[in-house]
GROMACS .gro file of C-alpha atoms in nm:
model
  267
    1UNK     CA    1  12.050   8.494   2.612
    2UNK     CA    2  11.862   8.485   2.939
    3UNK     CA    3  11.675   8.771   3.101
    4UNK     CA    4  11.876   8.979   3.347
    5UNK     CA    5  11.653   9.126   3.617
    6UNK     CA    6  11.760   9.334   3.915
    7UNK     CA    7  11.550   9.315   4.232
    8UNK     CA    8  11.580   9.645   4.414
    9UNK     CA    9  11.403   9.865   4.666
   10UNK     CA   10  11.590  10.172   4.781
   11UNK     CA   11  11.497  10.128   5.146
   12UNK     CA   12  11.640   9.834   5.337
   13UNK     CA   13  11.430   9.589   5.531
   14UNK     CA   14  11.135   9.571   5.293
   15UNK     CA   15  11.187   9.206   5.200
   16UNK     CA   16  11.394   9.243   4.884
   17UNK     CA   17  11.628   8.950   4.951
   18UNK     CA   18  11.333   8.734   5.060
   19UNK     CA   19  11.166   8.821   4.730
   20UNK     CA   20  11.485   8.740   4.536
   21UNK     CA   21  11.518   8.397   4.699
   22UNK     CA   22  11.154   8.302   4.657
   23UNK     CA   23  11.119   8.424   4.298
   24UNK     CA   24  11.442   8.248   4.199
   25UNK     CA   25  11.329   7.921   4.355
   26UNK     CA   26  10.980   7.960   4.206
   27UNK     CA   27  11.119   8.006   3.855
   28UNK     CA   28  11.339   7.698   3.902
   29UNK     CA   29  11.031   7.503   4.014
   30UNK     CA   30  10.866   7.610   3.688
   31UNK     CA   31  11.152   7.445   3.500
   32UNK     CA   32  11.363   7.750   3.423
   33UNK     CA   33  11.738   7.762   3.478
   34UNK     CA   34  11.813   8.041   3.724
   35UNK     CA   35  12.125   8.203   3.864
   36UNK     CA   36  12.088   8.433   4.160
   37UNK     CA   37  12.364   8.692   4.204
   38UNK     CA   38  12.410   8.837   4.550
   39UNK     CA   39  12.527   9.192   4.478
   40UNK     CA   40  12.533   9.296   4.842
   41UNK     CA   41  12.910   9.286   4.893
   42UNK     CA   42  13.002   9.303   5.258
   43UNK     CA   43  12.650   9.222   5.385
   44UNK     CA   44  12.546   8.912   5.193
   45UNK     CA   45  12.240   8.723   5.314
   46UNK     CA   46  12.102   8.548   5.008
   47UNK     CA   47  12.305   8.235   5.082
   48UNK     CA   48  12.143   8.216   5.427
   49UNK     CA   49  11.790   8.254   5.295
   50UNK     CA   50  11.855   7.977   5.043
   51UNK     CA   51  12.016   7.749   5.304
   52UNK     CA   52  12.340   7.740   5.104
   53UNK     CA   53  12.573   7.924   5.343
   54UNK     CA   54  12.775   7.613   5.431
   55UNK     CA   55  12.847   7.538   5.067
   56UNK     CA   56  13.002   7.871   4.971
   57UNK     CA   57  13.368   7.822   4.877
   58UNK     CA   58  13.438   8.097   4.625
   59UNK     CA   59  13.269   8.429   4.558
   60UNK     CA   60  13.224   8.671   4.269
   61UNK     CA   61  13.538   8.854   4.380
   62UNK     CA   62  13.739   8.531   4.350
   63UNK     CA   63  13.617   8.499   3.992
   64UNK     CA   64  13.712   8.857   3.908
   65UNK     CA   65  14.057   8.825   4.063
   66UNK     CA   66  14.128   8.502   3.878
   67UNK     CA   67  14.136   8.279   4.185
   68UNK     CA   68  13.871   8.048   4.041
   69UNK     CA   69  13.658   7.993   3.733
   70UNK     CA   70  13.305   8.127   3.720
   71UNK     CA   71  13.154   7.779   3.730
   72UNK     CA   72  13.359   7.696   4.039
   73UNK     CA   73  13.204   7.987   4.230
   74UNK     CA   74  12.846   7.885   4.152
   75UNK     CA   75  12.675   7.711   4.443
   76UNK     CA   76  12.425   7.454   4.325
   77UNK     CA   77  12.102   7.392   4.514
   78UNK     CA   78  12.058   7.019   4.577
   79UNK     CA   79  11.682   7.063   4.603
   80UNK     CA   80  11.648   7.220   4.258
   81UNK     CA   81  11.906   7.131   3.995
   82UNK     CA   82  11.818   7.435   3.784
   83UNK     CA   83  11.906   7.685   4.057
   84UNK     CA   84  12.253   7.821   4.138
   85UNK     CA   85  12.386   8.108   4.348
   86UNK     CA   86  12.683   8.336   4.281
   87UNK     CA   87  12.769   8.458   4.632
   88UNK     CA   88  12.900   8.800   4.723
   89UNK     CA   89  13.221   8.838   4.921
   90UNK     CA   90  13.144   8.903   5.285
   91UNK     CA   91  13.484   9.047   5.365
   92UNK     CA   92  13.486   9.309   5.090
   93UNK     CA   93  13.291   9.631   5.052
   94UNK     CA   94  13.080   9.753   4.764
   95UNK     CA   95  13.378   9.930   4.604
   96UNK     CA   96  13.544   9.593   4.544
   97UNK     CA   97  13.355   9.557   4.215
   98UNK     CA   98  13.274   9.793   3.930
   99UNK     CA   99  12.965   9.821   3.708
  100UNK     CA  100  13.168   9.693   3.412
  101UNK     CA  101  13.278   9.384   3.608
  102UNK     CA  102  12.917   9.318   3.707
  103UNK     CA  103  12.820   9.342   3.339
  104UNK     CA  104  13.090   9.088   3.253
  105UNK     CA  105  12.965   8.840   3.513
  106UNK     CA  106  12.599   8.876   3.417
  107UNK     CA  107  12.675   8.856   3.046
  108UNK     CA  108  12.869   8.532   3.089
  109UNK     CA  109  12.592   8.380   3.300
  110UNK     CA  110  12.307   8.490   3.074
  111UNK     CA  111  12.449   8.269   2.798
  112UNK     CA  112  12.374   7.961   3.005
  113UNK     CA  113  12.072   8.049   3.222
  114UNK     CA  114  11.716   8.152   3.141
  115UNK     CA  115  11.715   8.405   3.425
  116UNK     CA  116  11.992   8.607   3.589
  117UNK     CA  117  11.839   8.758   3.903
  118UNK     CA  118  12.047   9.021   4.085
  119UNK     CA  119  11.974   9.090   4.451
  120UNK     CA  120  12.056   9.461   4.482
  121UNK     CA  121  12.182   9.609   4.810
  122UNK     CA  122  11.976   9.877   4.982
  123UNK     CA  123  12.048  10.239   4.904
  124UNK     CA  124  12.137  10.421   4.586
  125UNK     CA  125  12.513  10.436   4.617
  126UNK     CA  126  12.789  10.232   4.451
  127UNK     CA  127  12.631   9.895   4.530
  128UNK     CA  128  12.309  10.000   4.362
  129UNK     CA  129  12.490  10.123   4.051
  130UNK     CA  130  12.685   9.797   4.028
  131UNK     CA  131  12.373   9.582   4.063
  132UNK     CA  132  12.166   9.762   3.801
  133UNK     CA  133  12.449   9.793   3.546
  134UNK     CA  134  12.376   9.470   3.354
  135UNK     CA  135  11.997   9.464   3.401
  136UNK     CA  136  11.739   9.501   3.128
  137UNK     CA  137  11.446   9.471   3.369
  138UNK     CA  138  11.377   9.556   3.733
  139UNK     CA  139  11.147   9.438   4.010
  140UNK     CA  140  11.098   9.717   4.264
  141UNK     CA  141  11.001   9.591   4.610
  142UNK     CA  142  10.831   9.818   4.861
  143UNK     CA  143  10.612   9.793   5.166
  144UNK     CA  144  10.302  10.013   5.202
  145UNK     CA  145  10.482  10.265   5.422
  146UNK     CA  146  10.549  10.621   5.315
  147UNK     CA  147  10.925  10.606   5.370
  148UNK     CA  148  10.960  10.286   5.170
  149UNK     CA  149  10.737  10.417   4.891
  150UNK     CA  150  10.930  10.741   4.870
  151UNK     CA  151  11.260  10.551   4.842
  152UNK     CA  152  11.108  10.322   4.580
  153UNK     CA  153  10.998  10.628   4.383
  154UNK     CA  154  11.354  10.759   4.393
  155UNK     CA  155  11.486  10.421   4.272
  156UNK     CA  156  11.237  10.411   3.985
  157UNK     CA  157  11.359  10.753   3.874
  158UNK     CA  158  11.720  10.633   3.882
  159UNK     CA  159  11.635  10.316   3.691
  160UNK     CA  160  11.479  10.528   3.417
  161UNK     CA  161  11.786  10.753   3.417
  162UNK     CA  162  11.997  10.442   3.358
  163UNK     CA  163  11.760  10.341   3.076
  164UNK     CA  164  11.597  10.052   3.259
  165UNK     CA  165  11.236  10.121   3.170
  166UNK     CA  166  11.089   9.773   3.206
  167UNK     CA  167  11.018   9.789   3.579
  168UNK     CA  168  10.745   9.618   3.780
  169UNK     CA  169  10.626   9.668   4.135
  170UNK     CA  170  10.607   9.412   4.416
  171UNK     CA  171  10.405   9.534   4.712
  172UNK     CA  172  10.523   9.336   5.014
  173UNK     CA  173  10.387   9.283   5.364
  174UNK     CA  174  10.040   9.413   5.292
  175UNK     CA  175   9.792   9.389   5.581
  176UNK     CA  176   9.441   9.400   5.435
  177UNK     CA  177   9.275   9.462   5.773
  178UNK     CA  178   9.491   9.773   5.828
  179UNK     CA  179   9.412   9.893   5.477
  180UNK     CA  180   9.041   9.852   5.550
  181UNK     CA  181   9.084  10.057   5.870
  182UNK     CA  182   9.267  10.329   5.676
  183UNK     CA  183   9.578  10.261   5.884
  184UNK     CA  184   9.788  10.147   5.588
  185UNK     CA  185   9.832  10.261   5.230
  186UNK     CA  186   9.629  10.056   4.984
  187UNK     CA  187   9.757   9.893   4.667
  188UNK     CA  188   9.592  10.173   4.469
  189UNK     CA  189   9.760  10.440   4.683
  190UNK     CA  190  10.104  10.294   4.619
  191UNK     CA  191  10.039  10.240   4.250
  192UNK     CA  192   9.920  10.598   4.209
  193UNK     CA  193  10.249  10.727   4.352
  194UNK     CA  194  10.488  10.490   4.178
  195UNK     CA  195  10.310  10.455   3.842
  196UNK     CA  196  10.472  10.129   3.731
  197UNK     CA  197  10.288   9.803   3.655
  198UNK     CA  198  10.209   9.580   3.951
  199UNK     CA  199  10.343   9.224   3.931
  200UNK     CA  200  10.283   9.101   4.284
  201UNK     CA  201  10.105   9.163   4.614
  202UNK     CA  202  10.256   8.969   4.903
  203UNK     CA  203  10.067   8.972   5.233
  204UNK     CA  204  10.235   8.993   5.573
  205UNK     CA  205  10.319   8.640   5.681
  206UNK     CA  206  10.496   8.532   5.999
  207UNK     CA  207  10.610   8.217   5.820
  208UNK     CA  208  10.864   8.434   5.638
  209UNK     CA  209  11.064   8.451   5.962
  210UNK     CA  210  11.054   8.074   6.003
  211UNK     CA  211  11.155   8.010   5.642
  212UNK     CA  212  11.440   8.261   5.668
  213UNK     CA  213  11.576   8.100   5.982
  214UNK     CA  214  11.556   7.755   5.826
  215UNK     CA  215  11.700   7.855   5.490
  216UNK     CA  216  11.392   7.718   5.316
  217UNK     CA  217  11.215   7.968   5.089
  218UNK     CA  218  10.838   7.971   5.127
  219UNK     CA  219  10.775   7.844   4.775
  220UNK     CA  220  10.950   7.514   4.858
  221UNK     CA  221  10.676   7.416   5.103
  222UNK     CA  222  10.449   7.133   4.997
  223UNK     CA  223  10.153   7.356   5.085
  224UNK     CA  224  10.291   7.712   5.053
  225UNK     CA  225  10.151   7.982   5.275
  226UNK     CA  226   9.962   8.270   5.120
  227UNK     CA  227  10.286   8.468   5.085
  228UNK     CA  228  10.453   8.167   4.926
  229UNK     CA  229  10.168   8.138   4.678
  230UNK     CA  230  10.200   8.509   4.601
  231UNK     CA  231  10.571   8.468   4.521
  232UNK     CA  232  10.492   8.166   4.305
  233UNK     CA  233  10.241   8.375   4.113
  234UNK     CA  234  10.497   8.650   4.055
  235UNK     CA  235  10.719   8.390   3.887
  236UNK     CA  236  10.429   8.276   3.671
  237UNK     CA  237  10.360   8.637   3.568
  238UNK     CA  238  10.726   8.678   3.473
  239UNK     CA  239  10.673   8.377   3.251
  240UNK     CA  240  10.388   8.556   3.081
  241UNK     CA  241  10.095   8.380   3.247
  242UNK     CA  242   9.785   8.578   3.340
  243UNK     CA  243   9.730   8.522   3.711
  244UNK     CA  244   9.474   8.706   3.920
  245UNK     CA  245   9.588   8.900   4.229
  246UNK     CA  246   9.471   8.842   4.582
  247UNK     CA  247   9.110   8.932   4.654
  248UNK     CA  248   9.171   9.235   4.876
  249UNK     CA  249   8.803   9.299   4.932
  250UNK     CA  250   8.762   8.966   5.106
  251UNK     CA  251   9.083   9.022   5.301
  252UNK     CA  252   8.988   9.370   5.423
  253UNK     CA  253   8.673   9.228   5.577
  254UNK     CA  254   8.882   9.062   5.848
  255UNK     CA  255   8.862   8.728   5.677
  256UNK     CA  256   9.229   8.710   5.601
  257UNK     CA  257   9.235   8.334   5.621
  258UNK     CA  258   8.967   8.321   5.355
  259UNK     CA  259   9.145   8.526   5.096
  260UNK     CA  260   9.029   8.378   4.778
  261UNK     CA  261   9.267   8.272   4.511
  262UNK     CA  262   9.098   8.350   4.186
  263UNK     CA  263   9.339   8.158   3.967
  264UNK     CA  264   9.338   7.790   4.038
  265UNK     CA  265   9.240   7.872   4.396
  266UNK     CA  266   9.594   7.995   4.453
  267UNK     CA  267   9.565   8.374   4.471
   0.00000   0.00000   0.00000
């Protein structure tokens, strides 16, 4: 059985779907079979970020209503043969699926894939409960802003209430220069509040916008940007590798372009 991991945040707009796409692609690049489930019914975007929007024929709802088989709804990525996407229905709302149905889908997929990654919708309502229902692990994405951290703290409490205790933190869009100027929360500040293990620090990177518009996750680049390298390292940590984090001391000195990568010069 594969690992079923929900990627969640609480607050919208913190880069959760970007993280889902990049971590899924990164794991596939490492040779793992990966299925990404878009659990954001009504507001799906994962297909766009993966560049697969024109290949979506069926959705998870079509599977559940018997209009197609599960394998027919999976959209295969031509760039990486170990990566597939189960799209959400864009025309249905979050009440169109139940937690038990999400468990059925994830359970069936986990028999055939090493990783089942679920991109959770923002908020803590029905969509959140559906997305976390089948998960054994969680990646909680936040930015170093007080509103996002507070929402992430709320989500961590709910995950524990639903008995998902293997949660890790991804701190996204960090700006070392602002941290050095005391204008942004530091990694330590966020960790002290959230109190879950850190698995990734992703710096602010304007290339995220370009990659999103092109449907090409950062980790696919021949020479990934710093953010792309950070996502790649998160995948390696999920695989159990020991990989050093970004050197924030060097970054906070205004030498962002010189951030050292302590593991294999990759950060």
